[in-house]
Each structure stands twice: as structure tokens, then as C-alpha cells.
Short mmCIF file of C-alpha atoms in Angstrom, two decimals:
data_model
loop_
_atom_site.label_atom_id
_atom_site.label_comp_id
_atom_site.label_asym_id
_atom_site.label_seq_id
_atom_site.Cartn_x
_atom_site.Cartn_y
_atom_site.Cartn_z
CA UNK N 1 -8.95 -16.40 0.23
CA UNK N 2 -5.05 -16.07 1.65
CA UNK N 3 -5.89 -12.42 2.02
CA UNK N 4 -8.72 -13.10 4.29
CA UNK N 5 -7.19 -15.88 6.30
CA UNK N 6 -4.18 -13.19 7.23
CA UNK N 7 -6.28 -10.61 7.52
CA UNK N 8 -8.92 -13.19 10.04
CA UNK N 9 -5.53 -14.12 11.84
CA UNK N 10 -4.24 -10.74 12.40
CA UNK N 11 -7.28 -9.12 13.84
CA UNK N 12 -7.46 -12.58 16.17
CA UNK N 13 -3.68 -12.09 17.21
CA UNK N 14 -4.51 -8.32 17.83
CA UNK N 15 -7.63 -9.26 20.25
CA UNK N 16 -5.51 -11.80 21.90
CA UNK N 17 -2.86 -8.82 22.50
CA UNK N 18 -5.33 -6.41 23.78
CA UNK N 19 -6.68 -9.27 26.05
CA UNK N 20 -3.32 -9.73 27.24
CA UNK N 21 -2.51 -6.37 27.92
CA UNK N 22 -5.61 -5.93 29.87
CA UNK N 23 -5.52 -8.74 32.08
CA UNK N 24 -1.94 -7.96 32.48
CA UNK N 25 -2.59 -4.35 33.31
CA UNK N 26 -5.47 -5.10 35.66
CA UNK N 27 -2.97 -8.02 37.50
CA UNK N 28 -0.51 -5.12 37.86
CA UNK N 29 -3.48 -2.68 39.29
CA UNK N 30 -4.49 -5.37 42.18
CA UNK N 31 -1.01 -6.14 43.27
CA UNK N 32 -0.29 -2.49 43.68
CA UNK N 33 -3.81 -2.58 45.03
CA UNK N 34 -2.92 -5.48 47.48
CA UNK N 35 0.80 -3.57 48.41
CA UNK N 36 -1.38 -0.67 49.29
CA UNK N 37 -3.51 -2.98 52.01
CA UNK N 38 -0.80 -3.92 53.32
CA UNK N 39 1.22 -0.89 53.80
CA UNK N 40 -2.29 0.31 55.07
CA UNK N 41 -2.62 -2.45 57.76
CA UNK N 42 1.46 -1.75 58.56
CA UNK N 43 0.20 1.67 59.37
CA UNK N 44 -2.68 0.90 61.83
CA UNK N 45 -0.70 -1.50 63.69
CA UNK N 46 2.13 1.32 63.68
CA UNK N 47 -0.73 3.77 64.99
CA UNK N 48 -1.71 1.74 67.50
CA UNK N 49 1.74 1.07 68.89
CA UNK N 50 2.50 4.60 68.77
CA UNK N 51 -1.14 5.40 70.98
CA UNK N 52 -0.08 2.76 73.13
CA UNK N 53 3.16 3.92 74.36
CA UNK N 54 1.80 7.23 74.89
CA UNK N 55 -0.65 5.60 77.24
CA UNK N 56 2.49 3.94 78.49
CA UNK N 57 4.62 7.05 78.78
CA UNK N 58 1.81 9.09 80.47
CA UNK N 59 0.72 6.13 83.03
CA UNK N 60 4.79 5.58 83.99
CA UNK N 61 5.36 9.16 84.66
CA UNK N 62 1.73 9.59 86.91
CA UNK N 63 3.75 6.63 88.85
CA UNK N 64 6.81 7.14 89.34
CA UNK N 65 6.66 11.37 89.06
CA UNK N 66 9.92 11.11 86.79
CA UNK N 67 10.07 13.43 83.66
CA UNK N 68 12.11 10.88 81.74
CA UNK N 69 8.59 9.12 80.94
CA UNK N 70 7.52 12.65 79.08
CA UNK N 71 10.28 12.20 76.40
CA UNK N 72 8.93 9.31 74.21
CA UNK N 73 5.89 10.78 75.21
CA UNK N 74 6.55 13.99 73.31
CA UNK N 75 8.10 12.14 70.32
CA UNK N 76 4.92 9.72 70.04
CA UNK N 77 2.73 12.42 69.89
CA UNK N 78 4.54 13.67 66.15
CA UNK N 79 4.38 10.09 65.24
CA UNK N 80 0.63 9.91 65.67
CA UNK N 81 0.16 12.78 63.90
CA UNK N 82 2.50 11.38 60.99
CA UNK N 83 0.63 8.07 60.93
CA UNK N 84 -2.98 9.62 60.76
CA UNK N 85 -2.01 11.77 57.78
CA UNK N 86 0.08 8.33 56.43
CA UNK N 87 -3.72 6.71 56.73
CA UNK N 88 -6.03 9.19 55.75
CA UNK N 89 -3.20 9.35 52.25
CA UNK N 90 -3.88 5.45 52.20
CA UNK N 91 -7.52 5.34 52.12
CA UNK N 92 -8.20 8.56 49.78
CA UNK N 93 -9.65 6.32 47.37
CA UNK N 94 -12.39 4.81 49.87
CA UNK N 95 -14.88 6.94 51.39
CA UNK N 96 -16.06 4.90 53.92
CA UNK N 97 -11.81 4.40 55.28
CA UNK N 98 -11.61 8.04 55.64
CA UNK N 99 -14.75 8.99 57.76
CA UNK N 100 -13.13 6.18 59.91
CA UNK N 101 -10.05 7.81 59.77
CA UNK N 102 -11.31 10.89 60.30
CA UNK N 103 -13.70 9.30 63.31
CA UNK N 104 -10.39 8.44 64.89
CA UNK N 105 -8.42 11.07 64.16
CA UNK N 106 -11.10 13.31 66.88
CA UNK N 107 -11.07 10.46 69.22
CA UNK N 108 -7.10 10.52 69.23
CA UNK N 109 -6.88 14.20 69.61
CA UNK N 110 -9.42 14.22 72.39
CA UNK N 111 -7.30 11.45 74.15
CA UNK N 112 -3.81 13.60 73.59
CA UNK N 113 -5.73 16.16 75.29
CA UNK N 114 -6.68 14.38 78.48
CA UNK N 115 -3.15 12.84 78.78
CA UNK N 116 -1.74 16.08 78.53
CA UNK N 117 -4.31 17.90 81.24
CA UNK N 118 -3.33 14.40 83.43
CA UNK N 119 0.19 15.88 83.04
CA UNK N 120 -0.67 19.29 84.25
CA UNK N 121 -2.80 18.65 86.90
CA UNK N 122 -0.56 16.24 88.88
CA UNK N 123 2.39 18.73 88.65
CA UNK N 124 -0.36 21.29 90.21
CA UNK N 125 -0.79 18.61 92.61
CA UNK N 126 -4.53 17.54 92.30
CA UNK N 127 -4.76 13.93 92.63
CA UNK N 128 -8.88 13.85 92.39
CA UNK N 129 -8.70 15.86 88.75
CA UNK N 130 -6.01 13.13 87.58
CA UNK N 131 -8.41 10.22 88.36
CA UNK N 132 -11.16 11.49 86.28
CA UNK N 133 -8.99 12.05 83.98
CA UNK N 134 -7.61 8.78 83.52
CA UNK N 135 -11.14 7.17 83.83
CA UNK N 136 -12.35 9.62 81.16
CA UNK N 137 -8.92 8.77 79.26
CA UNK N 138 -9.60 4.72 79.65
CA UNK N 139 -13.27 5.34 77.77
CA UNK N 140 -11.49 7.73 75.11
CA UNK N 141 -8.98 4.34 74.10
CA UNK N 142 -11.44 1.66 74.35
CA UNK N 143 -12.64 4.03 71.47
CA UNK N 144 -10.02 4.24 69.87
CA UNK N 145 -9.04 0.30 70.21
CA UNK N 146 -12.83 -0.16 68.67
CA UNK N 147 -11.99 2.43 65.73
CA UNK N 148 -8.86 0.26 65.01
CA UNK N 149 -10.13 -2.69 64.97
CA UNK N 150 -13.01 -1.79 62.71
CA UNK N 151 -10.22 -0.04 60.55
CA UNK N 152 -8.11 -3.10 60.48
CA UNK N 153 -10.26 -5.36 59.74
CA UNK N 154 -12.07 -3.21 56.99
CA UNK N 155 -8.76 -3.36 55.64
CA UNK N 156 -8.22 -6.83 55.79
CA UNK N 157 -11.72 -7.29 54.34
CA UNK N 158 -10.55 -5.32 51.21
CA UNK N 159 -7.27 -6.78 51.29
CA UNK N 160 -8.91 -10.43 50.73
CA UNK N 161 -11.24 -8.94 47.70
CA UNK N 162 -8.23 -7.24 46.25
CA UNK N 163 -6.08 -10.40 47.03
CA UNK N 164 -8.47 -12.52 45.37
CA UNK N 165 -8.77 -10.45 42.20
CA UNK N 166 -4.73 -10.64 41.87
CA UNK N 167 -4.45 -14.63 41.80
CA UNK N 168 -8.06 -14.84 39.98
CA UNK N 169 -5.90 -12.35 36.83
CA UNK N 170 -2.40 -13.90 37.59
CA UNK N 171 -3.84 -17.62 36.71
CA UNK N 172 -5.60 -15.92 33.56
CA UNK N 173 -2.97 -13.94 32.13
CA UNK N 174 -0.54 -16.95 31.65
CA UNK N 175 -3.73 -18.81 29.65
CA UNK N 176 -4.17 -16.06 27.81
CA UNK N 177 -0.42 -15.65 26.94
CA UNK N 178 -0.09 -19.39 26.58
CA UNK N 179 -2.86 -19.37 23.64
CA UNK N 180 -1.53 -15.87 22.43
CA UNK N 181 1.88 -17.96 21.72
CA UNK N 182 0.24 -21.51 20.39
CA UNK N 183 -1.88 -19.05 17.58
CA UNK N 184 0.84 -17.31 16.85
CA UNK N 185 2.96 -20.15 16.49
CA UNK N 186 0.56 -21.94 14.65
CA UNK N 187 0.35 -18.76 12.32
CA UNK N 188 4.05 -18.91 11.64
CA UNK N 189 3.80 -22.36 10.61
CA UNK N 190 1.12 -21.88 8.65
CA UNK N 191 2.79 -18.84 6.70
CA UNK N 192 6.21 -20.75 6.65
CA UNK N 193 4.29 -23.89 5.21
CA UNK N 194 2.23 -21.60 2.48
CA UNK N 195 5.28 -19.54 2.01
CA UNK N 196 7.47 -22.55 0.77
CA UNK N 197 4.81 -23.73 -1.19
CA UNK N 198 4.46 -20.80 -3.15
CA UNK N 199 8.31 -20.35 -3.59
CA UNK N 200 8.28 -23.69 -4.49
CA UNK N 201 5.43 -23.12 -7.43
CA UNK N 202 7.14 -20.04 -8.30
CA UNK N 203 10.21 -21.59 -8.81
CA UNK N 204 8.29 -23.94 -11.14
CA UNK N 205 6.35 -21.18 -12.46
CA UNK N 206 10.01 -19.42 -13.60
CA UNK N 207 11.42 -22.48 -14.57
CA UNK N 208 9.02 -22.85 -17.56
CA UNK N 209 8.64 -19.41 -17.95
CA UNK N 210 12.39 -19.41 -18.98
CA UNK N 211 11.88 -22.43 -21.08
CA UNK N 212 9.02 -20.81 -22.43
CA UNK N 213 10.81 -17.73 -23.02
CA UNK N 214 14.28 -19.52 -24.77
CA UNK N 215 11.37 -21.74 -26.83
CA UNK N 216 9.93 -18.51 -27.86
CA UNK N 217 13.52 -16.61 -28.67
CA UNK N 218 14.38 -19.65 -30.52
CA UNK N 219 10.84 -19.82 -32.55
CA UNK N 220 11.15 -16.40 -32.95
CA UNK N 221 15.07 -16.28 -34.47
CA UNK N 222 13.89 -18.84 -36.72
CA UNK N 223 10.81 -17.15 -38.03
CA UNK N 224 12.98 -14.24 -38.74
CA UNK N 225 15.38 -16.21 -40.61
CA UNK N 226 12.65 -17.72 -42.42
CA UNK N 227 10.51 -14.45 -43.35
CA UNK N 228 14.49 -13.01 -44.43
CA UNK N 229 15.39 -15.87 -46.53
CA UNK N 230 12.05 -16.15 -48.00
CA UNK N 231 11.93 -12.67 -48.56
CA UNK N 232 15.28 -12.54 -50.03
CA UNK N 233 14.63 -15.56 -52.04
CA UNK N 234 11.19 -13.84 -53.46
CA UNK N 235 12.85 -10.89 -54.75
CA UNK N 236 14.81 -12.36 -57.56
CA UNK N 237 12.10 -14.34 -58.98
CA UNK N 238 9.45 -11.05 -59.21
CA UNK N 239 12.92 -9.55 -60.97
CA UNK N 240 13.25 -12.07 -63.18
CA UNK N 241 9.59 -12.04 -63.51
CA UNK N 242 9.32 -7.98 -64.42
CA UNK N 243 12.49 -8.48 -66.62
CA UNK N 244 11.11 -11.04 -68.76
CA UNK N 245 7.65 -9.20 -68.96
CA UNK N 246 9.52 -5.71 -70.19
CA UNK N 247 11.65 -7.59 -72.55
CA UNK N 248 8.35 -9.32 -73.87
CA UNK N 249 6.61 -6.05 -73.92
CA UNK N 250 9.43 -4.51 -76.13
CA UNK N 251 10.83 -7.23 -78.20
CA UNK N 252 7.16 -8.18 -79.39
CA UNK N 253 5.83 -4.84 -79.39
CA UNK N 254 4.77 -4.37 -83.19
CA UNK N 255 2.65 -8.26 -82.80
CA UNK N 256 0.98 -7.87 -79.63
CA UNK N 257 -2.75 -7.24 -79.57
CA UNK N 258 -4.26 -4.55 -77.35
CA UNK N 259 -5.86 -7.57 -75.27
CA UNK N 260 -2.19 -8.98 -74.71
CA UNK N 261 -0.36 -5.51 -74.11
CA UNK N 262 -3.44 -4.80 -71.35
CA UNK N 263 -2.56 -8.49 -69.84
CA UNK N 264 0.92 -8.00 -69.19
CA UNK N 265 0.36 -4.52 -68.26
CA UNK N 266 -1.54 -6.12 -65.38
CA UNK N 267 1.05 -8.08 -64.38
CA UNK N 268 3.70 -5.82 -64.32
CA UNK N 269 1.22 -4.17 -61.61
CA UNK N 270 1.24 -7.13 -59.49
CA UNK N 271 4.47 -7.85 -59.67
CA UNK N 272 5.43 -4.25 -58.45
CA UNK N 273 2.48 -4.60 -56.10
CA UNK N 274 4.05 -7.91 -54.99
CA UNK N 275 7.87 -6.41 -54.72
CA UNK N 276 6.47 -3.72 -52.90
CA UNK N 277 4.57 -6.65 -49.92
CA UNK N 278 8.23 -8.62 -49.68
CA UNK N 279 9.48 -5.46 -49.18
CA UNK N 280 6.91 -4.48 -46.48
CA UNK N 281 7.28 -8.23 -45.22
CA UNK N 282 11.15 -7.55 -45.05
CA UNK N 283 10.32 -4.20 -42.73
CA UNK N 284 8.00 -6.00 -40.41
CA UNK N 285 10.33 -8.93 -39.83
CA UNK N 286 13.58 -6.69 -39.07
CA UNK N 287 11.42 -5.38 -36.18
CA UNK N 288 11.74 -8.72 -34.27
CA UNK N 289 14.18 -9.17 -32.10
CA UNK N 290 15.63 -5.28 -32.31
CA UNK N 291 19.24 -4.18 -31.00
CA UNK N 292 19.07 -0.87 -31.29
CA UNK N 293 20.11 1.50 -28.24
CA UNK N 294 16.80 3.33 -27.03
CA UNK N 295 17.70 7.25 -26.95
CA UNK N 296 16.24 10.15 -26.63
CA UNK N 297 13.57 10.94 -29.57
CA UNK N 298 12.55 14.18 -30.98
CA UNK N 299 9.67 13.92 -32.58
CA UNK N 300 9.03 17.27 -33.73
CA UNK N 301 12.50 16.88 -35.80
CA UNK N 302 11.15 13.13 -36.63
CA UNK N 303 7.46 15.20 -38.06
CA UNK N 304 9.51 17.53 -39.84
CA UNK N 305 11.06 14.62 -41.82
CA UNK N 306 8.01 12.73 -42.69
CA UNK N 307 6.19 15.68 -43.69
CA UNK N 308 9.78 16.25 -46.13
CA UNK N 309 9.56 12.89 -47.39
CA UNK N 310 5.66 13.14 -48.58
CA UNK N 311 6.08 16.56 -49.11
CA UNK N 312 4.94 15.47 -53.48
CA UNK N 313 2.03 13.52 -51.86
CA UNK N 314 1.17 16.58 -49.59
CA UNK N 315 1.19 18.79 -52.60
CA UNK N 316 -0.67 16.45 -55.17
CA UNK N 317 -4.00 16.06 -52.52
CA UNK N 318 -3.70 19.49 -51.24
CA UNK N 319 -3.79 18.30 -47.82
CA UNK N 320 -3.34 20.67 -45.12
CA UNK N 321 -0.78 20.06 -41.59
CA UNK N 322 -1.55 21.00 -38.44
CA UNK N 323 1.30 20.32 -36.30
CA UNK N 324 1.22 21.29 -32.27
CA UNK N 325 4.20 21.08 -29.81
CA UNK N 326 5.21 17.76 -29.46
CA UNK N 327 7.72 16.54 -26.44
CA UNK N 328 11.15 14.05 -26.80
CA UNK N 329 10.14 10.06 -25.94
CA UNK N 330 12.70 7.83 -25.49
CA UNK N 331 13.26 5.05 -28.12
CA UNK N 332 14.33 3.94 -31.35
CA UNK N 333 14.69 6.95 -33.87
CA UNK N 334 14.43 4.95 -37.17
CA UNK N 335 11.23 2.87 -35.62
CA UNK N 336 9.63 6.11 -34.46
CA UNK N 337 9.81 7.27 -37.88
CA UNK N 338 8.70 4.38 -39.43
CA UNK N 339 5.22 4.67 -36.60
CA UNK N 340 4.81 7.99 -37.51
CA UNK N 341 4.79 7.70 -41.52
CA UNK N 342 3.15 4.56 -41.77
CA UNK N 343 0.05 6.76 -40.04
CA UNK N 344 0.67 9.79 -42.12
CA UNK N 345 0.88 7.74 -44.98
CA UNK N 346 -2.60 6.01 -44.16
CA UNK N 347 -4.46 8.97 -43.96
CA UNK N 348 -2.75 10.34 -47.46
CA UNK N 349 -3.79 7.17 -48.92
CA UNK N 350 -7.78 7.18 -47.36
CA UNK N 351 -8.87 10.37 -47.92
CA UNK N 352 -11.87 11.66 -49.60
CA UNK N 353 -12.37 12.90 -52.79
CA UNK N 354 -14.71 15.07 -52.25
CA UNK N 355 -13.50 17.46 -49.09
CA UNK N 356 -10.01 19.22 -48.51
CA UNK N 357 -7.79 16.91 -46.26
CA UNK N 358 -6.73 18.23 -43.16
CA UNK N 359 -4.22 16.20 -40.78
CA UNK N 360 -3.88 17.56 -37.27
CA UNK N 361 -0.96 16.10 -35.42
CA UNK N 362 -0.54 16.95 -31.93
CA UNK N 363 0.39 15.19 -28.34
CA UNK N 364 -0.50 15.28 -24.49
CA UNK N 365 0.72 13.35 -21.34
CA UNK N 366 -2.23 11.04 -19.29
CA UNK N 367 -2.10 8.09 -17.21
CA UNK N 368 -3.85 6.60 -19.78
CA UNK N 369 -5.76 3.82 -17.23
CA UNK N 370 -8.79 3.39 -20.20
CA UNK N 371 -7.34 2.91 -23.49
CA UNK N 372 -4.52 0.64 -21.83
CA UNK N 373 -4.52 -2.92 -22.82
CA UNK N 374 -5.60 -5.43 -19.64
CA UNK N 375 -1.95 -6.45 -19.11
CA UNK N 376 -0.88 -2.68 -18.88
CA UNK N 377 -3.72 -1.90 -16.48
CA UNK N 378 -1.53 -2.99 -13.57
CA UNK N 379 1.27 -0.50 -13.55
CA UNK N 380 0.63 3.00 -12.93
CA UNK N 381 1.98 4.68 -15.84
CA UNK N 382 2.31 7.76 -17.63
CA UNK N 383 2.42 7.99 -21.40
CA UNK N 384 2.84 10.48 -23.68
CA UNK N 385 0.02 10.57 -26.77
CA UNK N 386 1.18 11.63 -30.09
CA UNK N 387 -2.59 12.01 -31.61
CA UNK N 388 -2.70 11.57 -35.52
CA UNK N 389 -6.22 13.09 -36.84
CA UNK N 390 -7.74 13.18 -40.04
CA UNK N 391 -10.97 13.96 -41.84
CA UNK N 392 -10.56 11.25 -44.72
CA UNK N 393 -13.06 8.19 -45.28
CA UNK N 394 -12.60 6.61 -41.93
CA UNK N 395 -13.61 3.27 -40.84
CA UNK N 396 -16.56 1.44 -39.09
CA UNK N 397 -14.96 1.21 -35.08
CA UNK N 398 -16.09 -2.23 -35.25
CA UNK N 399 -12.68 -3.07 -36.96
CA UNK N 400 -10.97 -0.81 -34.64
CA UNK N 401 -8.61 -4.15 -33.78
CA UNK N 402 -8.70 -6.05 -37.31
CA UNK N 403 -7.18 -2.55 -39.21
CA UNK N 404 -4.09 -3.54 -37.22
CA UNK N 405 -3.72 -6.89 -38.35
CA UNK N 406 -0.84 -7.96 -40.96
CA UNK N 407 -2.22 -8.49 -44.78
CA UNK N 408 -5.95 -7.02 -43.10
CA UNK N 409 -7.15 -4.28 -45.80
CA UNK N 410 -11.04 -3.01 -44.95
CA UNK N 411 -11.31 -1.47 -48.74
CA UNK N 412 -11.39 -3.92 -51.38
CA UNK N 413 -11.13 -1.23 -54.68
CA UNK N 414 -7.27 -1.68 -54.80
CA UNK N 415 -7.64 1.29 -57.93
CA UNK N 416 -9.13 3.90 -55.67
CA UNK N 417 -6.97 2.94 -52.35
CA UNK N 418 -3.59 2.07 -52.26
CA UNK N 419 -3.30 0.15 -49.16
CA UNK N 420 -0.97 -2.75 -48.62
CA UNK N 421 -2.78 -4.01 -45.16
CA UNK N 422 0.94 -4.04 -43.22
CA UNK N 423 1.53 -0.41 -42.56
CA UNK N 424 -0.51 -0.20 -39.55
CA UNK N 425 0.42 -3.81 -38.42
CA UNK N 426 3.88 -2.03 -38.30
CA UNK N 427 2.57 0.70 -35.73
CA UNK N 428 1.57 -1.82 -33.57
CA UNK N 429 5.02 -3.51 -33.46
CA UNK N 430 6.74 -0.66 -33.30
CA UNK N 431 4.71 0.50 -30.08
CA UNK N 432 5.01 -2.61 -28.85
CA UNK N 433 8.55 -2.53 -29.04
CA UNK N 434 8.47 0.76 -26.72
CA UNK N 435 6.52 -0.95 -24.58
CA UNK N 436 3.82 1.40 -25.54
CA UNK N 437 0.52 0.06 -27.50
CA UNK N 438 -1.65 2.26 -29.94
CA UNK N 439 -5.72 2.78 -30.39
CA UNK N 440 -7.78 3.87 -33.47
CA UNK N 441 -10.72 5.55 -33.84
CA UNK N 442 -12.97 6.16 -36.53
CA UNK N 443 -16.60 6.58 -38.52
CA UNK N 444 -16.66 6.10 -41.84
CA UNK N 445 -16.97 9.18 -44.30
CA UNK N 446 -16.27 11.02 -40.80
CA UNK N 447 -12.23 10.62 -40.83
CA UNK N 448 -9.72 8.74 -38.09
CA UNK N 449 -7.55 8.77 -35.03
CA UNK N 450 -4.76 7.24 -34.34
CA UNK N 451 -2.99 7.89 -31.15
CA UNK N 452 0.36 6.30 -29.86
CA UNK N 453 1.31 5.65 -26.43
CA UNK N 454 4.78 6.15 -25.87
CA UNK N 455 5.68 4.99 -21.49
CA UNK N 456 7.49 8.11 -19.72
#
């Protein structure tokens, strides 16, 4: 919902820009629009002023026969010339201005023509030429007063229209710029109010979480203390317990019946079986709460040992190794080992009688995005698979989750399968210690595969 309100706000604050910058731009275009009348106008009334003292010039020197009239005659004539090309530049962008323009551009020439035949024919000295001349000439500038009037005041016409436009976009553009600053404003206090809000839950939000977290170091520590003491404690008891069951088995030897020899037989199993759990129990625990230095891991020289170490189990199921490249991880040496053979040693312990077993133990890099846990969904990472395959008895992938559960066994004939139900629940801690995790599949009578997910 936040997300859409911003988004909502800035697509409104980006119309009310554009707006802005439109009206704005179009105010800008009608005052250089207006500027452009008027220079237009200037130049009409400086045309006409410049037609008039030829007119002047010309009538002054037909009076008084002195040549001095002829030299602002001469140097109006340029400035005519000037002005028409000033107003036919002016009104390029109106058709209808420039075939006025050009209408009294002819009319002027023809008039510059007749004043300057007026000229000629009085110094030739014929007085009757000149005063059909200047009646023709007074004709030629009542056209040419017409043609400037109707100029001017088209001019003045658009001038109003253009004039209008500016003050209609100069009182819109600050209403438009007025409510362009009130939303924004508004928006800023709005984001400043949610802002604090959510710092302010956050900083609740952290507050517990740290509690949380020092409640859950502290719990932790404690359980750890616990599980070691207890563990400790359980040890010398199942000695005792082994020690007094030997000495039994020996002392009484000659009086015991088969029944009785077969009983404490049994018992000596489970308390070896039992030794063996508080010593698994001990393992799991002294993965809490780790203070190792993370380095880097090679697991190919980590393989190598595991396969040394069940090297007699290897040999007494006849199991064949298939072992591919494997790449360096960084983490904890000793708990990479312990990953590693607690998998090896699963699929030693579940395989089947009744076909060769063959472990195939390779690895690959992928993002991973499927098999990742929900909470590891959300970062983009790479991880690097060590795959650990086997063809043994496998497992229904129902219990693809349970099998890594502490004290969770899925084969109930203890004499066929050794399992303890805690050397998996160890692979899962130990990932999750290297911020990795680990998935399982299988079908039962159809083998397993375990693969690890080491971060890069």
C-alpha cells in the first residue's frame, strides 16, 4: 500500500511538473510573441516617418529649388528599404502580414519613383510634368497611409490576442506552481511523518530483537551447559554400569544360566549403544555456540580422510567410490568433516544386501533459488553443492524433513541397521552453522541424495 501511495504521488508530482513546464513555456512563447508586436508596430511607425520625410524632403526642395532638401532625402530612401525588409522579417510567420507588406512594399517603390522623376523634371525645367507628378504622387501615399494603417492595426489586433494569451498563462502558471509546492509539501510531510514512524517501530523492532537475541544466547549457553554436564554426568554411571556387568559376567561365570548370560549380554549392548548416544549428544551440543575461525576448506583433502577413516567399513561391504573434482568452501575444517562422514557413514550403514554399493560423491556451483529454505530465498546467492549419492535402501521423500531430526530413526530393526537417529541432525547444524542448509532425496529400495549447500 506505501508502495502505491509513492508511486500515485510521484506520477501526480511529475504531471504537475510537466503542467508547469508547459504553461511556463507557452507564457515565455507569448511574451516573446507580444515583444515581437511591438517591435513590429515600432517598425511601421518608423516606416511611416521615414516615407514622410521623404515626402517632406522632396516637397521642400520643389519649393525652395535648394539641393540641401535632397540629402535626407537620399538617406531616407536606404532607411525605407531597411524598414520594409525589418517588416517583411517580422511578419514571416503570418501570411496574411506579408502580402500586406509586400502590397506596400510596390506602392512605396512606385512612390520613390515619382518623387524621384518630380526631381528630374523640375531641374529640366517642366513645371506642368511636376504637377502631375505630385498629384499622381498624393494618390500613391494616401495608399500607402491606407496600407499602414491596415498594417498597424492588424498588428495591434494580434498584439491584443497575443497580449491576452500572456496574462491568461502568467495568472495560471503561479496556480499551478502554487499547488505544485502545497503537494509536494504535503508529500514531504507525509514521508517525514511515515518515515519517523517507521524508525520509531524499528527502533522498537531492534530493541526486542536484541533482547530476544541476549534471551536466546543466554537460553542457549545454558542448554549447552546443561546437555555438557548431563552428558558428562551420564558417562560414569553407563561405566560403572558396564563395569559391574563384566565383573558379574566373569566372577559368576561357571553359575550363570544361558538365559542370564543372554540377559546381560543385552545389556552390555545398550549400555554401549547408550555410551555411544551421550557421546553423539556431546558432538551435537559442542556445535552450539562455535568459536572456531572460518578458513579456507579443502574438501577433496577432507574426502580423502573420511574415505581413510572407513576405509575397514569400505572394504567389509565392498562398496565402491566415485569421487569427482570438488572446489575449497570456506568454513570450519573439523565441522566439514564431521558433515561429510556423518553422510558417508549413513549410506555405509543403509545399504542393501542384495546389490553392490556404489557412492558417487561429486559437487557443482548454482544459485540454488529452489531448494533454498523461504528465509534464504531473499538474497541472491551462490552455493557450492557437494552431492552425496548412493544406491542403498533409501527412504520414502515423505520424511525428507523428519530424517533430519535429532533421536528421528525411519528403520526400526536396530540388528539389521545401525543408526543412532543424530548423525544427520548433525549435517543440518553443521550447514547451518555455514550459513548453508542441506536437502535429501530418496525412494526406498532406489538409494539417496544428500546434497550440501555451502554460500560462496
Amino acid at each position: 500500500m506505501a508502495y502505491t501511495g509513492f508511486i500515485v504521488s510521484l506520477l501526480i508530482i511529475t504531471l504537475l511538473s510537466w503542467l508547469y513546464h508547459q504553461q511556463y513555456t507557452t507564457m515565455l512563447r507569448y511574451t516573446a510573441a507580444v515583444e515581437h508586436s511591438y517591435r513590429a508596430i515600432a517598425e511601421v511607425n518608423r516606416f511611416a516617418s521615414q516615407v514622410k520625410d521623404v515626402e517632406t524632403a522632396e516637397r521642400g526642395y520643389l519649393l525652395t529649388h535648394d539641393s540641401s532638401f535632397l540629402l535626407p532625402y537620399n538617406d531616407a530612401v536606404k532607411s525605407i528599404e531597411e524598414s520594409l525588409d525589418s517588416l517583411a522579417s517580422f511578419t514571416r510567420d503570418n501570411p496574411l502580414l506579408q502580402q500586406q507588406v509586400m502590397s506596400l512594399r510596390y506602392t512605396t517603390q512606385k512612390r520613390l519613383l515619382n518623387l524621384s522623376g518630380n526631381s528630374l523634371n523640375q531641374l529640366a525645367g517642366n513645371p506642368s510634368l511636376v504637377s502631375f507628378n505630385l498629384l499622381e504622387g498624393k494618390m500613391v501615399m494616401d495608399t500607402i497611409k491606407s496600407a499602414v494603417s491596415t498594417l498597424t492595426r492588424s498588428e495591434l489586433e494580434l498584439l491584443q490576442e497575443r497580449n491576452n494569451a500572456r496574462e491568461s498563462y502568467q495568472l495560471a502558471v503561479p496556480k499551478i506552481l502554487m499547488v505544485l509546492l502545497v503537494f509536494s509539501s504535503s508529500l514531504l510531510l507525509v514521508s517525514f511523518v511515515v518515515i519517523v514512524q517507521v524508525l520509531r517501530k524499528r527502533k522498537q523492532y531492534l530493541a526486542r530483537l536484541e533482547t530476544s537475541n541476549y534471551e536466546l544466547q543466554a537460553n542457549n549457553e545454558e542448554l549447552a551447559q546443561i546437555a555438557k554436564v548431563v552428558s558428562h554426568d551420564l558417562q560414569e554411571p553407563l561405566r560403572k554400569i558396564r563395569t559391574f556387568n563384566n565383573r558379574m559376567v566373569i566372577k559368576h561365570r561357571e553359575s550363570l544360566t544361558p538365559d542370564a548370560r543372554q540377559i546381560l549380554g543385552r545389556l552390555d549392548e545398550a549400555v554401549i549403544r547408550m555410551q555411544a548416544l551421550v557421546e553423539d549428544l556431546m558432538n551435537y551440543t559442542s556445535l552450539t555456540g562455535n568459536t572456531d575461525t572460518i578458513a579456507t576448506v579443502s574438501l577433496n583433502d577432507v574426502v580423502k580422510r573420511i574415505l581413510q577413516y572407513y576405509q575397514p567399513e569400505i572394504m567389509d561391504k565392498k562398496a565402491t567410490i566415485q569421487v569427482g573434482p570438488l572446489l575449497d568452501v570456506q568454513g570450519y575444517d573439523h565441522q566439514v568433516f564431521i558433515a561429510l562422514a556423518a553422510v558417508v557413514e549413513n549410506a555405509l550403514k543403509f545399504s542393501s544386501a542384495d546389490t553392490p554399493l556404489v557412492i558417487r560423491i561429486n559437487g557443482r556451483m548454482d544459485m540454488a533459488r529452489d531448494a533454498a529454505p523461504d528465509e534464504k530465498r531473499i538474497a541472491e546467492n551462490k552455493y557450492y553443492i557437494v552431492q552425496i549419492a548412493d544406491n542403498g535402501i533409501g527412504f520414502n521423500d515423505i520424511f525428507r524433513e523428519k530424517i533430519f531430526d535429532i533421536f528421528q530413526r525411519l528403520h526400526s530393526g536396530e540388528a539389521q541397521y545401525e543408526g543412532k537417529g543424530i548423525g544427520l541432525a548433525i549435517v543440518r547444524k553443521v550447514m547451518h552453522n555455514h550459513h548453508g542448509f542441506v536437502r535429501a532425496e530418496g525412494r526406498e529400495n532406489d538409494g539417496a541424495m544428500f546434497c550440501l549447500y555451502f554460500p560462496v
